[in-house]
mmCIF file of C-alpha atoms in Angstrom:
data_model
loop_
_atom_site.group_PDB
_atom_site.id
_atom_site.type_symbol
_atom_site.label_atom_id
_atom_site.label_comp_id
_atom_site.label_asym_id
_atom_site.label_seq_id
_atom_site.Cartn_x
_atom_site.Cartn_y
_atom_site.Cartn_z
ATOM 1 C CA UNK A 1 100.271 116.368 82.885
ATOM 2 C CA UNK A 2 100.176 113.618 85.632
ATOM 3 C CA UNK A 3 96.351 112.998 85.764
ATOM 4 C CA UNK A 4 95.857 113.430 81.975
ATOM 5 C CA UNK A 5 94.506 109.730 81.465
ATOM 6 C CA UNK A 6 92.321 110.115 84.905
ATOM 7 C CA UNK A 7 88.544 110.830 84.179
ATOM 8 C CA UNK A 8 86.580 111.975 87.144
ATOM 9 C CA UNK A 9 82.844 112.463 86.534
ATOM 10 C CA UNK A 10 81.311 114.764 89.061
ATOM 11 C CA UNK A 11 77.291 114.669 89.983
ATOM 12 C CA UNK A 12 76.197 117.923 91.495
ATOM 13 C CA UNK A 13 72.633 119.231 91.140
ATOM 14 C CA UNK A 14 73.981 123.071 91.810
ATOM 15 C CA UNK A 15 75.409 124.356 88.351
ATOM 16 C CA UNK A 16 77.921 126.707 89.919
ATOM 17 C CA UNK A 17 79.257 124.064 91.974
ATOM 18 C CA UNK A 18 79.958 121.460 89.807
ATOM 19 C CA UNK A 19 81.044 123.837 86.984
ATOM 20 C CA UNK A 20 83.395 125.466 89.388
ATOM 21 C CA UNK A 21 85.079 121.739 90.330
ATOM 22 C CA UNK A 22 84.954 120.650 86.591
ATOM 23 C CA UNK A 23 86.905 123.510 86.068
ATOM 24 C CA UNK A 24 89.510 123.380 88.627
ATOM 25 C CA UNK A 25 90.090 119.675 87.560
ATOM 26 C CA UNK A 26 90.525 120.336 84.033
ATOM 27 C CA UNK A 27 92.896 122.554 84.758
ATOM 28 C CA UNK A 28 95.056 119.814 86.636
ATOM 29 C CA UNK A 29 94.960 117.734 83.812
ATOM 30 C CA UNK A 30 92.340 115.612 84.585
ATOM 31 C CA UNK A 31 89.607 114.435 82.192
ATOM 32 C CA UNK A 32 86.052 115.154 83.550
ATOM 33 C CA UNK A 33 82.485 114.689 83.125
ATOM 34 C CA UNK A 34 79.591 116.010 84.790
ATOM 35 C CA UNK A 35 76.221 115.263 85.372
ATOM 36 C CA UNK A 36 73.097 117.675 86.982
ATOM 37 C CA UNK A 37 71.156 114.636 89.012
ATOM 38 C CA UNK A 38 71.562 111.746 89.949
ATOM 39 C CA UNK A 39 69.943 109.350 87.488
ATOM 40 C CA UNK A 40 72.482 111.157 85.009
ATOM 41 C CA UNK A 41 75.150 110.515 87.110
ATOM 42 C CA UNK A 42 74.566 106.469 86.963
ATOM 43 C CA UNK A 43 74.298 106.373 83.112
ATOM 44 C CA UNK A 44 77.503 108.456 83.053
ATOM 45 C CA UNK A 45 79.141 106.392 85.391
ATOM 46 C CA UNK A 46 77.694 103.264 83.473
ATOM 47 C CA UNK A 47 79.195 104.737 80.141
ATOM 48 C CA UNK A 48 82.750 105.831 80.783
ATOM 49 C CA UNK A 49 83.493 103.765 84.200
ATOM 50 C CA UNK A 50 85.518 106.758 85.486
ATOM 51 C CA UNK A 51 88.510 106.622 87.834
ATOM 52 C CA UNK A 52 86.543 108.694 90.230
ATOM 53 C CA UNK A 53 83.370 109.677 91.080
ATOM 54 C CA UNK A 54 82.314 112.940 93.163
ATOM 55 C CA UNK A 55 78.862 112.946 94.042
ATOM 56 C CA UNK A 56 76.685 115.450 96.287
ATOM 57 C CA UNK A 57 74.192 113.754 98.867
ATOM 58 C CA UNK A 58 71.060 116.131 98.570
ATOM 59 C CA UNK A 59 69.764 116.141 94.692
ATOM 60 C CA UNK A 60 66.053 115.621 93.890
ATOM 61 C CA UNK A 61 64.766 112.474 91.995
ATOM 62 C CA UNK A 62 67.792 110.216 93.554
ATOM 63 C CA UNK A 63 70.065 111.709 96.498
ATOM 64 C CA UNK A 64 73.456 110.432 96.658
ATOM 65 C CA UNK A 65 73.041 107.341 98.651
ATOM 66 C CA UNK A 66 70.840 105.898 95.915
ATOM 67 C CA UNK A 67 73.649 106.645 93.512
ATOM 68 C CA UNK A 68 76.373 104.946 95.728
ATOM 69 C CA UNK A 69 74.038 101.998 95.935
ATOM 70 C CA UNK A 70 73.451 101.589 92.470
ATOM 71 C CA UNK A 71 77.013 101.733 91.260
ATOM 72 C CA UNK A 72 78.294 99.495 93.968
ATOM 73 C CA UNK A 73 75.802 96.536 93.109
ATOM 74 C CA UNK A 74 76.879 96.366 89.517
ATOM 75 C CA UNK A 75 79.680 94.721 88.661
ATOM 76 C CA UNK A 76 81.502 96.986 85.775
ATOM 77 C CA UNK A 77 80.993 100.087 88.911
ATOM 78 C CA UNK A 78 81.627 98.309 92.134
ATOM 79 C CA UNK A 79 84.718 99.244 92.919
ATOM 80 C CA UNK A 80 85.155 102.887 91.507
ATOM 81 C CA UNK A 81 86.514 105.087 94.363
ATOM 82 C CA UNK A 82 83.435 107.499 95.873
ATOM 83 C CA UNK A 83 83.796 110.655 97.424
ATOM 84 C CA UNK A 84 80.464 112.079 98.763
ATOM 85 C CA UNK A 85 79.970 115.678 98.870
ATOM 86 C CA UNK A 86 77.670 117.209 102.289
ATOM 87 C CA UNK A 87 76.257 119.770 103.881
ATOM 88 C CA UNK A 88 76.135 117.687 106.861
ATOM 89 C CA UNK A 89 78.845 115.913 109.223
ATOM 90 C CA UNK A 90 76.284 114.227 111.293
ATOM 91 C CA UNK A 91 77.548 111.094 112.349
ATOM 92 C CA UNK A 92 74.469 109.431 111.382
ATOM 93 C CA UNK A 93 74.566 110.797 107.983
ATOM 94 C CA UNK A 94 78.868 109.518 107.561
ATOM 95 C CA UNK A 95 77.812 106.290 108.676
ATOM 96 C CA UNK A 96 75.157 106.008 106.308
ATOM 97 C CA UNK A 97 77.738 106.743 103.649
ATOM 98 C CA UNK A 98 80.529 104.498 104.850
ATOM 99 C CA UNK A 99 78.455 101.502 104.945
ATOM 100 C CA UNK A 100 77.220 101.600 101.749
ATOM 101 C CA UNK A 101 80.690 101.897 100.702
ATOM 102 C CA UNK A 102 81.831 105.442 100.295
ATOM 103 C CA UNK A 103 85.155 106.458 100.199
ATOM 104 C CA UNK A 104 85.756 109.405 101.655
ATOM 105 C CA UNK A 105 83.361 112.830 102.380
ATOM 106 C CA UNK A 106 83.997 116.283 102.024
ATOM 107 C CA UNK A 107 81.763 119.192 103.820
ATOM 108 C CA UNK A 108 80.594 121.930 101.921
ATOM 109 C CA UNK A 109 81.434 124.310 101.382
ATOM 110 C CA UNK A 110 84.651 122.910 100.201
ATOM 111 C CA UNK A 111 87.745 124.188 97.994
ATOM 112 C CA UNK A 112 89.093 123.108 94.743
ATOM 113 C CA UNK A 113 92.251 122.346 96.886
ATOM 114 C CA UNK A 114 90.297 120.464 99.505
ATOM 115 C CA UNK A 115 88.892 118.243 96.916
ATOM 116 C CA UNK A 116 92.223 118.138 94.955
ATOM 117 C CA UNK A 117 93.991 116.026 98.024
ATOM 118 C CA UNK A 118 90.954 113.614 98.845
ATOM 119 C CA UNK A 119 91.248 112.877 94.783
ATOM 120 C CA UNK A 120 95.144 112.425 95.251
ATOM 121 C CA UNK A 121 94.648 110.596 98.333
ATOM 122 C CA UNK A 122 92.417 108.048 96.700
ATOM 123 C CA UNK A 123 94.165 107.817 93.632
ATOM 124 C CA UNK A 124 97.133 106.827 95.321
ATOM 125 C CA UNK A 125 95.470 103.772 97.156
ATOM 126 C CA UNK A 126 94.171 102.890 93.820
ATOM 127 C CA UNK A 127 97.942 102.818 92.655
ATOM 128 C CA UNK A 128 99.024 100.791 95.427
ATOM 129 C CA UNK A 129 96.403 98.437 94.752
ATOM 130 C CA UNK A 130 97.118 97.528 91.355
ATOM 131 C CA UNK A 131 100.902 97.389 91.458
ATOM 132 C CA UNK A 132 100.204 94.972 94.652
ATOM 133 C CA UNK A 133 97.791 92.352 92.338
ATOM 134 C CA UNK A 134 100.675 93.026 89.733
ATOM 135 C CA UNK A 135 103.122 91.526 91.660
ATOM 136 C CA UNK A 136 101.375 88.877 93.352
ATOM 137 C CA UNK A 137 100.226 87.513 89.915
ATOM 138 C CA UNK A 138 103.805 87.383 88.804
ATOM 139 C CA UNK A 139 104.533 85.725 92.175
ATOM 140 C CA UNK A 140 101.637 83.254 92.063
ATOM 141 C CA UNK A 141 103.491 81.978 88.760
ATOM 142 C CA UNK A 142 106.599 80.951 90.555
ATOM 143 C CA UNK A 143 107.407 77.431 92.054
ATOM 144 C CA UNK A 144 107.395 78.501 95.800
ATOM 145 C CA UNK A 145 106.849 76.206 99.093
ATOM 146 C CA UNK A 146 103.887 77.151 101.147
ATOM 147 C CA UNK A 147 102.665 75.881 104.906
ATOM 148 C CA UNK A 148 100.118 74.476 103.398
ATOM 149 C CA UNK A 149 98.608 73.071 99.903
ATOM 150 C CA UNK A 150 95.709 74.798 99.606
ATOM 151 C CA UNK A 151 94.752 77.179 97.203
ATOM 152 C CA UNK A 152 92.017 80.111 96.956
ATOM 153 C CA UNK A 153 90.582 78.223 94.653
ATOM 154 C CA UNK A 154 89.957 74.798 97.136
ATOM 155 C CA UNK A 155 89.621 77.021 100.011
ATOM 156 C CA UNK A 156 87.611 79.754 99.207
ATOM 157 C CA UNK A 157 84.253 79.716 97.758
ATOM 158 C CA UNK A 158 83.782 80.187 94.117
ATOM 159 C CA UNK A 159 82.502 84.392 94.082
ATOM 160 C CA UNK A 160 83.816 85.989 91.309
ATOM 161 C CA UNK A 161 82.875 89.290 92.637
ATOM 162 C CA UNK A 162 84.818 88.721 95.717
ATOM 163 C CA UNK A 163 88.016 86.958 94.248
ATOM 164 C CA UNK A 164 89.887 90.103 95.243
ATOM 165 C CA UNK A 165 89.476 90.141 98.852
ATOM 166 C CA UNK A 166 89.776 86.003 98.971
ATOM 167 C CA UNK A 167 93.240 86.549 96.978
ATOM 168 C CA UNK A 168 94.226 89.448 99.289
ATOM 169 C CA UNK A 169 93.744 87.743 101.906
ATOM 170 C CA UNK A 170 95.639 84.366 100.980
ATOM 171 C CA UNK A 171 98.664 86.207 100.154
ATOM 172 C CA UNK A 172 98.421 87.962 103.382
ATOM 173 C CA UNK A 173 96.825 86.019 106.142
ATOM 174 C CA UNK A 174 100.282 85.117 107.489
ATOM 175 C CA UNK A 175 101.121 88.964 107.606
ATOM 176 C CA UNK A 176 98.238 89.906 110.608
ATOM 177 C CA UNK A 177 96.261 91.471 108.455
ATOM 178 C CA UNK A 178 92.493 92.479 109.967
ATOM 179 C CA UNK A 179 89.112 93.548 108.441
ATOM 180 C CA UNK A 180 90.634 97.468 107.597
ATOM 181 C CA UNK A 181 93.601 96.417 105.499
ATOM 182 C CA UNK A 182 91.310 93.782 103.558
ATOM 183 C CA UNK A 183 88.905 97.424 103.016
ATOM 184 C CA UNK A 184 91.879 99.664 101.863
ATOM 185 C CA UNK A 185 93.187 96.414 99.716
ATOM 186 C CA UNK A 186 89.879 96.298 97.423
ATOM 187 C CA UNK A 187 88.612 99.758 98.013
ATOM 188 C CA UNK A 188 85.454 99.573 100.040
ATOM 189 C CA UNK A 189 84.710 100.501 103.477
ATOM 190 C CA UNK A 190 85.012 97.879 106.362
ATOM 191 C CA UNK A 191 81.088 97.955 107.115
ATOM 192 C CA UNK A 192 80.567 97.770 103.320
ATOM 193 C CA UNK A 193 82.703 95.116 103.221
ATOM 194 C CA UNK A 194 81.720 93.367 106.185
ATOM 195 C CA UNK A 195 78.076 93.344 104.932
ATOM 196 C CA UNK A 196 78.680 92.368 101.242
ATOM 197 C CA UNK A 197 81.231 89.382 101.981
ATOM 198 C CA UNK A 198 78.902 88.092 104.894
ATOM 199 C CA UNK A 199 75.815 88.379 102.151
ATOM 200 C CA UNK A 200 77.728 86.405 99.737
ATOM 201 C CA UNK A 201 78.799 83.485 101.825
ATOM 202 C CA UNK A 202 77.464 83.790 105.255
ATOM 203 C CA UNK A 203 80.811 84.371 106.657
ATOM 204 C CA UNK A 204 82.495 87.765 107.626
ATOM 205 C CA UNK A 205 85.785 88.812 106.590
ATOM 206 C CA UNK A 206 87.704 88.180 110.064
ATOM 207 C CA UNK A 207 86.154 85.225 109.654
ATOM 208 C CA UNK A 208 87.621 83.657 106.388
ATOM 209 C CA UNK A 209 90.951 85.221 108.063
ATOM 210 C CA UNK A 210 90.834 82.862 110.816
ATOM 211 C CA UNK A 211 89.463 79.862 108.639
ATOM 212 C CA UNK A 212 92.028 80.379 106.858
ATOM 213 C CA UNK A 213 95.125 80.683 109.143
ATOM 214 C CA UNK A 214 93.189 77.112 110.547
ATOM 215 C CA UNK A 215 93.812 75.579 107.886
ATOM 216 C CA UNK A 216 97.322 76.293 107.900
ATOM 217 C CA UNK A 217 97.736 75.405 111.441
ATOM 218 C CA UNK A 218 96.575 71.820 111.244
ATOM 219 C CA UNK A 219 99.613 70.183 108.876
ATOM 220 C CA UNK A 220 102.140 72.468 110.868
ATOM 221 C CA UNK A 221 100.577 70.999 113.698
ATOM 222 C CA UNK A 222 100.074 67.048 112.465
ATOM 223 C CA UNK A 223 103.269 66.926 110.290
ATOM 224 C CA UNK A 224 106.298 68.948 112.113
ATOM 225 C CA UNK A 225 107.778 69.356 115.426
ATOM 226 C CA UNK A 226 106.899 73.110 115.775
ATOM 227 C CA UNK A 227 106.467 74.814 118.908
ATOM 228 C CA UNK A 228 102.845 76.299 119.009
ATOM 229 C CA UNK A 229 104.724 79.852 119.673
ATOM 230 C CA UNK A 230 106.326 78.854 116.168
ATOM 231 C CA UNK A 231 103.551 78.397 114.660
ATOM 232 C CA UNK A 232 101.703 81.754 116.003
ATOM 233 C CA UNK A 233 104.409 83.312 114.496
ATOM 234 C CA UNK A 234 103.955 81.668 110.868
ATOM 235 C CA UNK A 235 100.780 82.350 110.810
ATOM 236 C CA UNK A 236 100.863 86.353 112.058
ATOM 237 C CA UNK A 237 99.828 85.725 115.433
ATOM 238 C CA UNK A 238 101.483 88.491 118.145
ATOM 239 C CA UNK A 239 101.421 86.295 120.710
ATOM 240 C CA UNK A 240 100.574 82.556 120.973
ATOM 241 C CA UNK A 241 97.811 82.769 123.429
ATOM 242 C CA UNK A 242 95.456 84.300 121.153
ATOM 243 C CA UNK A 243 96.560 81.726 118.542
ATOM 244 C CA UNK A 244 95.341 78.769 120.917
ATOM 245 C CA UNK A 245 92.438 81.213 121.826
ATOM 246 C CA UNK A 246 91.153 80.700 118.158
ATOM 247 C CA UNK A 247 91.997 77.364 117.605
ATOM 248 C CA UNK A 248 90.348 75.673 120.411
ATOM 249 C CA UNK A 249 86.714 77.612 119.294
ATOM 250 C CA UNK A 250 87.055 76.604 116.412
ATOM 251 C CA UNK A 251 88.099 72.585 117.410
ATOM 252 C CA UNK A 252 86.963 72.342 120.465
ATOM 253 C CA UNK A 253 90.496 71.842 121.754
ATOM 254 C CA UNK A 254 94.060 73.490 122.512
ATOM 255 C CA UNK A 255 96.390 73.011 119.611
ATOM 256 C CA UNK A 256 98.981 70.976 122.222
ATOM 257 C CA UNK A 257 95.594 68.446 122.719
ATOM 258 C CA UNK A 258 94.676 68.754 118.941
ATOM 259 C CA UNK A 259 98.062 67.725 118.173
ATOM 260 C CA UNK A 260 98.852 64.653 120.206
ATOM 261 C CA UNK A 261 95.541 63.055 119.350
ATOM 262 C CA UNK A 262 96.325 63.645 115.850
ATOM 263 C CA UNK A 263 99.632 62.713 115.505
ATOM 264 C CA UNK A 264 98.618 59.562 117.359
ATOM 265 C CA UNK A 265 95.721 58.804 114.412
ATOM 266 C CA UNK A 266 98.740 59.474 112.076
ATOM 267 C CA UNK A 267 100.742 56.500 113.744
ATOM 268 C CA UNK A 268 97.869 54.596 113.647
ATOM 269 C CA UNK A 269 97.154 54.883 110.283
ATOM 270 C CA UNK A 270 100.606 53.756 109.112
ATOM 271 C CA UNK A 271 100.548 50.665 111.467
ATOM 272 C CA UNK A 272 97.613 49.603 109.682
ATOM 273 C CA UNK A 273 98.902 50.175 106.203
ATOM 274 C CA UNK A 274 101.940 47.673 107.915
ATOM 275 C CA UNK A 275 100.220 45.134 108.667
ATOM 276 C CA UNK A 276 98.166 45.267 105.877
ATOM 277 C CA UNK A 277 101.237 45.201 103.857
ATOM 278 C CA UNK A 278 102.595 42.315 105.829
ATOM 279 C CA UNK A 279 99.448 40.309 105.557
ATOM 280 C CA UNK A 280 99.023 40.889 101.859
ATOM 281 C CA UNK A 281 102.738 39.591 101.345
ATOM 282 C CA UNK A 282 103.695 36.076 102.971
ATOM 283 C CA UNK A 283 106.839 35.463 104.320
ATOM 284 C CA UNK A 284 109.393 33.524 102.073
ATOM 285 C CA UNK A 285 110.354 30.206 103.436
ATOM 286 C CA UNK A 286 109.749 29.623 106.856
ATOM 287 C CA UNK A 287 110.932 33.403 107.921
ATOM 288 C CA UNK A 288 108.215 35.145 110.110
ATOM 289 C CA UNK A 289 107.990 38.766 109.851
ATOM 290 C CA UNK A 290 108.588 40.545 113.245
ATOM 291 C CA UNK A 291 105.362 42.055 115.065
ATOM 292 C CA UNK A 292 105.325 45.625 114.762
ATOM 293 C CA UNK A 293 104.060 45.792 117.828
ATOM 294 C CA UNK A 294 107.842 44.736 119.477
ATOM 295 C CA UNK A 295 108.861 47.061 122.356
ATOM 296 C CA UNK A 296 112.152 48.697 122.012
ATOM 297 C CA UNK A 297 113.755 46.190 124.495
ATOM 298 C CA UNK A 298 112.914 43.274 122.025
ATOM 299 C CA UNK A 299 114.409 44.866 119.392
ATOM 300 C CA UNK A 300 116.528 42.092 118.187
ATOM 301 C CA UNK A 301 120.167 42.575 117.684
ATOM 302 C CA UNK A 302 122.058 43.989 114.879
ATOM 303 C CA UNK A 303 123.518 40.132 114.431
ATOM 304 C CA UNK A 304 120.465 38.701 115.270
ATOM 305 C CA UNK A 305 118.804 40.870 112.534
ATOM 306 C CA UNK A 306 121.708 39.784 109.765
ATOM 307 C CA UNK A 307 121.376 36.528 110.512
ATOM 308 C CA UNK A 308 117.113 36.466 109.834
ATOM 309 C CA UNK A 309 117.769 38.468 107.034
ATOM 310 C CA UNK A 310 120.068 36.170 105.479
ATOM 311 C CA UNK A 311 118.028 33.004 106.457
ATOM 312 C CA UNK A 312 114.713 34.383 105.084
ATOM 313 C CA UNK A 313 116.588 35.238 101.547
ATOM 314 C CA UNK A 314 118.337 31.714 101.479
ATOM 315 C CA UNK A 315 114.626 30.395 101.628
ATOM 316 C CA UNK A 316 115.486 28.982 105.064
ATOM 317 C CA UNK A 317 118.742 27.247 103.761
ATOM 318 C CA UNK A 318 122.208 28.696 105.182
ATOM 319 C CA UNK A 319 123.708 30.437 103.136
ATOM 320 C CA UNK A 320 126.946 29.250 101.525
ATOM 321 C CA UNK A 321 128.751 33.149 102.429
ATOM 322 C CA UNK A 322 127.799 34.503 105.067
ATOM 323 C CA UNK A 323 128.195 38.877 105.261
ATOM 324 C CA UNK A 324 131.691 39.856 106.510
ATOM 325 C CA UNK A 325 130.566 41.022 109.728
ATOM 326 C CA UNK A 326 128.817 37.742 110.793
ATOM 327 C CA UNK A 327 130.563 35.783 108.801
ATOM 328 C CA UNK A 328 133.577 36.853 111.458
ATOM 329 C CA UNK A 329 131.369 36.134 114.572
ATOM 330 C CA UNK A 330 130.212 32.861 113.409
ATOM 331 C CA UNK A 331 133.955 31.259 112.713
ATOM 332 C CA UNK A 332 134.884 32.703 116.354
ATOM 333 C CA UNK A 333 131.979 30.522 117.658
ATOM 334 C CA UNK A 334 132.712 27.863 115.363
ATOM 335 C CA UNK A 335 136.730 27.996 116.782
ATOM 336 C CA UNK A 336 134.709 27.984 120.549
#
């Protein structure tokens, strides 16, 4: 059968309950295990790491939420897919649930059938999941050109229980992703997620997005002609207003501004390394090197230029053959 490898372990104080849903799974092929409180349901959990758990909220000793919690701060459990089972659809009581991370909720009383699709659901997402990191590690491998030469390594900080999300999202931040398809990527809810990431490195998710889609801005900015509409584009912006939005709180100025001071600096730069270059090598004979800072008017002459040339490598003699092209202006002045 299709779920005979799938183990879901189901925690249900009520006997009849949780014998009647052990049953209807087994009989879709799945494996299952079930525990009668909560404390059981940890250890369980802790044992087998299950593809699923199914947990009811209201069980003495530890309700539900205390079993969420637990699993989801250890390591081996963190990212098992939960589905919580209720007698209440308070919106306090779903909220409570989602932010700690729970999948998905199911009112009682519920059917086999019921539960069945929330299972399938889940699994599915599960499914998607891995055969994305499957293909993006065989990707990762290949020789490709990126915007930018960063990696998740040098950008992100070193978590190891949030290299999933930081490798979601550099594979994807050009793509417009948000907070929600970061949540579905690595299983938890967006509060959960919000909370946990934020925790761990005092920045939210939408947060590392935009640091991230920063970072490529700057070289497209500094090192090609791009339009900034362009580069919205590249970097999954709809439109390129909130791109420039973004980037100026997070430099303090438009990209246009950003970009022109910049790109300025960059000139800069390599007229110093020029002159350095210049100054650290003296001219041969009595040739002069020309100022670099010559205007484009005193740009000397393509003749003017040969002739230098040739002086300066003759060690300020003439030299005894002159290149064909001046060689034929100089006997026409010499016939003058």
């Amino acid at each position: 059968m299709m779920y005979e490898s799938t183990t879901i372990l189901v925690i249900e104080d009520d006997a009849v309950t949780r014998n009647l849903f052990l049953q209807g799974l087994e009989a879709e092929g799945f494996n299952t295990i079930g525990a009668e409180n909560g404390l059981a349901g940890i250890e369980e959990a802790r044992k087998h790491l299950p593809n699923l758990v199914i947990c009811d909220i209201a069980m003495p000793d530890m309700d539900g939420y205390g079993v969420l919690n637990a699993l989801r701060q250890d390591r081996l459990t963190a990212v098992i897919p939960f589905i919580f089972l209720t007698g209440s659809n308070t919106q306090a009581s779903v909220r409570k649930g989602m932010e700690l991370g729970a999948d998905d909720y199911l009112i009682k009383p519920s059917t086999v059938e019921e539960l069945l699709r929330a299972i399938a659901i889940r699994l599915e997402k599960q499914a998607i999941l891995r055969s994305w990191y499957a293909t993006n590690s065989e990707i990762s491998e290949l020789p490709i050109n990126t915007t930018s030469s960063l990696t998740p390594e040098s950008f992100f900080p070193s978590v190891p229980q949030l290299k999933e999300v930081f490798d979601y999202i550099e594979a994807n931040y050009r793509q417009g992703i948000t907070l929600s398809d970061v949540a579905v990527a690595v299983g938890y809810s967006p509060a959960y997620l919000t909370s946990r990431v934020a925790k761990q490195t005092g920045e939210t998710v939408n947060g590392w997005i935009v640091k991230r889609r920063m970072a490529a801005a700057r070289p497209l900015l500094k090192e090609t002609d791009q339009t900034i509409e362009q580069i919205a584009t590249v970097l999954g912006y709809q439109n390129a207003c909130h791109f420039s939005r973004q980037f100026r709180q997070h430099h303090g100025l438009p990209p246009k501004t950003w970009r022109k001071e910049n790109q300025y600096q960059l000139y800069q730069a390599s007229r110093n390394a020029n002159l350095q270059l210049i100054n650290t090598h003296p001219p041969i004979g009595n040739y002069v090197p020309y100022s670099t800072e010559l205007q484009v008017s005193e740009v000397p002459s393509r003749m003017d230029t040969l002739l230098k040339s040739s002086h300066c490598l003759s060690g300020g003699t003439r030299p005894h053959k002159w290149p064909p092209e001046v060689a034929s202006l100089t006997s026409r002045d010499r016939a003058k």
